[in-house]
GROMACS .gro file of C-alpha atoms in nm:
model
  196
    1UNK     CA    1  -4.494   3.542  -2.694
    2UNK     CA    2  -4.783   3.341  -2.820
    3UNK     CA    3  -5.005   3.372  -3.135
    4UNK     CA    4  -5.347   3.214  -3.087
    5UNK     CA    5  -5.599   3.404  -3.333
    6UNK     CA    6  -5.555   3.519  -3.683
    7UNK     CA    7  -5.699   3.849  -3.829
    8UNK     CA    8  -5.826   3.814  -4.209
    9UNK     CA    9  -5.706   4.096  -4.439
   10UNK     CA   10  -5.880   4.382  -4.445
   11UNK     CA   11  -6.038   4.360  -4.093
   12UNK     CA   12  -5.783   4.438  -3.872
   13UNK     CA   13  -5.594   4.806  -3.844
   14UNK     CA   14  -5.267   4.771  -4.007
   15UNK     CA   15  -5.069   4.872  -3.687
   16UNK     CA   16  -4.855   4.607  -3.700
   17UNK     CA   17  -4.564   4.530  -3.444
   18UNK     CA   18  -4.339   4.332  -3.681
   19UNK     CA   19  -4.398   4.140  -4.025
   20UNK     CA   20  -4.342   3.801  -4.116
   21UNK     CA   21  -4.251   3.670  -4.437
   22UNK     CA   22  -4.334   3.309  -4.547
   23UNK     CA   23  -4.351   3.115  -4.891
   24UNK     CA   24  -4.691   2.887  -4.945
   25UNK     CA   25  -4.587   2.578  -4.772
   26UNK     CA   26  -4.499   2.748  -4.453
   27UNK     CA   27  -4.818   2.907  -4.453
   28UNK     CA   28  -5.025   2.653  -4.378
   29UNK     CA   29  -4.988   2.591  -3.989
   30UNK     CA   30  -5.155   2.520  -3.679
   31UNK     CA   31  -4.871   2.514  -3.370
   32UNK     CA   32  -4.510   2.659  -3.492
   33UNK     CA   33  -4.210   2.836  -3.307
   34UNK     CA   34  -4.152   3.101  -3.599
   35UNK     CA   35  -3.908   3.399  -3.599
   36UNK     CA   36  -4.076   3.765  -3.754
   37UNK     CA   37  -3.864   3.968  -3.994
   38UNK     CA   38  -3.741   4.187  -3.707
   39UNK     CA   39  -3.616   3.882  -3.513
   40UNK     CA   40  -3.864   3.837  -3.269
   41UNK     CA   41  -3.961   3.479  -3.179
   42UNK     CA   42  -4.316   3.366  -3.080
   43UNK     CA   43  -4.502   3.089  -3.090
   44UNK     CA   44  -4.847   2.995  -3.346
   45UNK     CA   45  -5.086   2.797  -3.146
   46UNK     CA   46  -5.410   2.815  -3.345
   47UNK     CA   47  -5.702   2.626  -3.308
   48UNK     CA   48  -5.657   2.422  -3.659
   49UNK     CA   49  -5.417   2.359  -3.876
   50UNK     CA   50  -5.536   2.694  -4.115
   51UNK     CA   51  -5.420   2.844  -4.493
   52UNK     CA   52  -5.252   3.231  -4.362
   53UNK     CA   53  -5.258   3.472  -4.634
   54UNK     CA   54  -5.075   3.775  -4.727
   55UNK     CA   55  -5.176   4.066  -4.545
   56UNK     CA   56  -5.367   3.841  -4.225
   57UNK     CA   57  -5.254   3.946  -3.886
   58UNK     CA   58  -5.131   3.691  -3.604
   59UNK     CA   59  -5.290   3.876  -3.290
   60UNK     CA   60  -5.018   3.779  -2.985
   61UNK     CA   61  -5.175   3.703  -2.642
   62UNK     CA   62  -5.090   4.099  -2.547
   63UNK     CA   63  -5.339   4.227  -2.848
   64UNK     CA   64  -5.009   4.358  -3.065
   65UNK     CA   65  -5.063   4.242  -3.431
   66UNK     CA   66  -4.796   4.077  -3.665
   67UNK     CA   67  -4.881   4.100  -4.001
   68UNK     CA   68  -4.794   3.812  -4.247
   69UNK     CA   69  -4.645   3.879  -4.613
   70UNK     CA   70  -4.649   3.607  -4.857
   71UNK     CA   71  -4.256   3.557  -4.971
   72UNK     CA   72  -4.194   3.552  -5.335
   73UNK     CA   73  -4.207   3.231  -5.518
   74UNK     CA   74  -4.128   3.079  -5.854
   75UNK     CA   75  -4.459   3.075  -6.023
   76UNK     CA   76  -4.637   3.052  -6.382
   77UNK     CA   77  -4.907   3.313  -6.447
   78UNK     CA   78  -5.144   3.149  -6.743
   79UNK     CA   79  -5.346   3.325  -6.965
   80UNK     CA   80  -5.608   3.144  -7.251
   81UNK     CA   81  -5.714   3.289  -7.613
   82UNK     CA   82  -6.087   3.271  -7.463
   83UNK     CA   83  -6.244   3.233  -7.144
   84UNK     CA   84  -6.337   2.901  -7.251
   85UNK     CA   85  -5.993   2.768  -7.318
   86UNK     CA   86  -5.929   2.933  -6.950
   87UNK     CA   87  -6.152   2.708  -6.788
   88UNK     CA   88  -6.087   2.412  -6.977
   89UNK     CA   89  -5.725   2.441  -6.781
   90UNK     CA   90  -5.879   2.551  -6.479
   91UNK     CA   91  -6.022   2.201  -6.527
   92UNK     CA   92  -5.780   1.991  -6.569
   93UNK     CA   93  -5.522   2.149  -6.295
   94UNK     CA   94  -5.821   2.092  -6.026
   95UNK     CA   95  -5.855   1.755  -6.141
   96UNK     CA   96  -5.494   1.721  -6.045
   97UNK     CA   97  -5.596   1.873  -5.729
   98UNK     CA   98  -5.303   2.152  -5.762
   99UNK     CA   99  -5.293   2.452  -5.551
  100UNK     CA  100  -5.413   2.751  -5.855
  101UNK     CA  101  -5.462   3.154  -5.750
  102UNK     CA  102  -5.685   3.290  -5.983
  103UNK     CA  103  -5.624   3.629  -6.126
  104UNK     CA  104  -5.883   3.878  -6.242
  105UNK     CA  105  -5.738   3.713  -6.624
  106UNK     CA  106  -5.556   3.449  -6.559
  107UNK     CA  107  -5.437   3.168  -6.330
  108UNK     CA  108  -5.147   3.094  -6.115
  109UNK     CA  109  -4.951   2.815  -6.030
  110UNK     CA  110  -4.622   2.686  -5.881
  111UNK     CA  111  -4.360   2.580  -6.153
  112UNK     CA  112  -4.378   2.226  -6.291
  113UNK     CA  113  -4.248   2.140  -6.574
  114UNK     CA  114  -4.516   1.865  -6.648
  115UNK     CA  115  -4.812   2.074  -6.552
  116UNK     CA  116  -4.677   2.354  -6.791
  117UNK     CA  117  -4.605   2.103  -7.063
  118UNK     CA  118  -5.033   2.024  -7.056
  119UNK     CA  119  -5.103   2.415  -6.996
  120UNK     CA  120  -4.928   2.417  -7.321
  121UNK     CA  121  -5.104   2.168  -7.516
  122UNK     CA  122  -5.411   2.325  -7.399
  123UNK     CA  123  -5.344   2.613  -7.538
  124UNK     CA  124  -5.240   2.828  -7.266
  125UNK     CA  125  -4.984   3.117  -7.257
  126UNK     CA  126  -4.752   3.129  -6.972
  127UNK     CA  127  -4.492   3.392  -6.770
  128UNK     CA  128  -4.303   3.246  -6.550
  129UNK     CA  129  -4.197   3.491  -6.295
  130UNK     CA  130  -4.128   3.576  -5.906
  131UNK     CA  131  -4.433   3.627  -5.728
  132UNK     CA  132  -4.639   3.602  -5.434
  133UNK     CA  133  -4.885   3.264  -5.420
  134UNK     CA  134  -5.166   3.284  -5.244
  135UNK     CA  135  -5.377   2.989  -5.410
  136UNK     CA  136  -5.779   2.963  -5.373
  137UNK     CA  137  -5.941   2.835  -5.092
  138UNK     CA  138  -6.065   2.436  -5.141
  139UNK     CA  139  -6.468   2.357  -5.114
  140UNK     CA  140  -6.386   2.208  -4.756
  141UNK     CA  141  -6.111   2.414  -4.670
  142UNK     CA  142  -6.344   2.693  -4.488
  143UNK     CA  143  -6.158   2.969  -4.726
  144UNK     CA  144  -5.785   2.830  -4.761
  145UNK     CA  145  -5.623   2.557  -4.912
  146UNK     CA  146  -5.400   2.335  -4.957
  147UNK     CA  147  -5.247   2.076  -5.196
  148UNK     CA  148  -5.469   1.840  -5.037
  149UNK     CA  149  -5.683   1.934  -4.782
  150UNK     CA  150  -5.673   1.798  -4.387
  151UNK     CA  151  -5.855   1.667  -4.120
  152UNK     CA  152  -6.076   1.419  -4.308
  153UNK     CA  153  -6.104   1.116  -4.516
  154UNK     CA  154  -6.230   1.165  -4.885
  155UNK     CA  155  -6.287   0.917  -5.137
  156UNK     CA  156  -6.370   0.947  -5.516
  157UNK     CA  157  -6.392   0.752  -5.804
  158UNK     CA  158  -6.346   0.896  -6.169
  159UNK     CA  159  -6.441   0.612  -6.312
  160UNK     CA  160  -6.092   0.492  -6.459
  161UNK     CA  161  -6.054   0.184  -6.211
  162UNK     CA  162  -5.719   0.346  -6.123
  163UNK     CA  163  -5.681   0.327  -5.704
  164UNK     CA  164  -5.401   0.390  -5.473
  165UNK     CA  165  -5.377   0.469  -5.114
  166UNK     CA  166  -5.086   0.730  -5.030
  167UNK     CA  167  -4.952   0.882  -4.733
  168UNK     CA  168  -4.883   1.225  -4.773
  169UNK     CA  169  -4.565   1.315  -4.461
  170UNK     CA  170  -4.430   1.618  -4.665
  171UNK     CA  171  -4.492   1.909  -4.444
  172UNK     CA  172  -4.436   1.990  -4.055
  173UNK     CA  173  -4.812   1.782  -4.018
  174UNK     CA  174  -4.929   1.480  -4.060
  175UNK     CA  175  -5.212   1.415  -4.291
  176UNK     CA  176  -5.322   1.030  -4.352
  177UNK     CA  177  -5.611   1.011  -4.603
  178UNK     CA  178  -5.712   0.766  -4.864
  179UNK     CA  179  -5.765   0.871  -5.287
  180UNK     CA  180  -5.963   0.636  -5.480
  181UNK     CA  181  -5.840   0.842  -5.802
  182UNK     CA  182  -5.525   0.887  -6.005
  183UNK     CA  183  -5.429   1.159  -6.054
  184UNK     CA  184  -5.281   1.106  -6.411
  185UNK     CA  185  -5.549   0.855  -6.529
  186UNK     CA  186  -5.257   0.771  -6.752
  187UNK     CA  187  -5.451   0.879  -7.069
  188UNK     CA  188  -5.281   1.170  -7.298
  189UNK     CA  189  -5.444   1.509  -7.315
  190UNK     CA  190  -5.482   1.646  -7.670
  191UNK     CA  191  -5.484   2.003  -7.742
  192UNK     CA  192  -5.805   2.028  -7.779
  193UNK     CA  193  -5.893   1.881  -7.412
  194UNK     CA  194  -5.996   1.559  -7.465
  195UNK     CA  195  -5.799   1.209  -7.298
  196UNK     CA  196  -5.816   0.958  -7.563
   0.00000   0.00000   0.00000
């Protein structure tokens, strides 16, 4: 069996032939053997390498539907005093380029220690809990994302002088691209915001 299309949410009739259940990282794919919840093995072959998100349906080559359910992970859900102090964080963890789901009041992201340590001296609440991530689609990620996105070269400077070149071989692609940022700066963050 062979998936080559995906259904968003919402558009397709939820008449599913099996489920499968996959945390973030293994939801962003392009060509994979995978295994549905029932046991039934098939292969992804899509187009591009593409962001699937809970409730989108994998359409086999025979029209049947399996429906994808993102697994639980071990997230922080963040919460600010004002909807200013919310977007100050929103700030700082896209300047650090980490995957965040935004909720109707609040943010999520994937536990780090380090990253909850700022959220903290920002002035952010947290819960850490079990959830589903399904994190916010990336300016050039046509509606998904991912910790950094694929396909293309980007350079940036934020003015720091700070450079390095990395090659990112962490998931079942490869993705070569260049950063002309850091993305510490290596300046602290006081609780008001501001790097000194």
């Amino acid at each position: 069996m062979r998936a080559g299309l995906v259904r968003p949410a919402g558009t397709w009739p939820d008449w599913s032939l099996d489920t499968i259940t996959l945390d973030g990282e293994d939801r962003h794919r392009r060509r994979a053997v995978l295994t549905t919840d029932g046991g039934t093995e098939f292969l992804l072959d899509l187009p591009d390498a593409t962001w699937l998100r809970h409730g989108d349906g994998l359409q086999l080559d025979d029209g049947r539907m399996i429906k994808v359910q993102a697994a639980p992970e071990d997230v922080v859900d963040i919460t600010a005093a004002s909807p200013a102090a919310l977007v100050r964080i929103a700030w700082h963890l896209g300047n650090r380029h980490l995957p965040t789901q935004l909720l109707d009041n609040g943010l999520r992201i994937r536990r780090d220690h380090v990253i909850e340590a700022l959220v903290e001296l920002l002035g952010g609440t947290m819960e850490a809990r079990s959830a589903p991530f399904d994190p916010e689609g990336g300016a050039y990620g046509h509606g998904r994302t991912h910790a950094h996105e694929h396909g293309h070269e980007h350079g940036h400077s934020h003015g720091h002088g700070h450079g390095h070149g990395r090659d990112h071989r962490h998931h079942d692609h490869d993705h070569d691209h260049a950063h002309d940022h850091h993305h510490g700066h290596g300046h602290p963050v006081h609780k008001d915001g501001q790097a000194s």
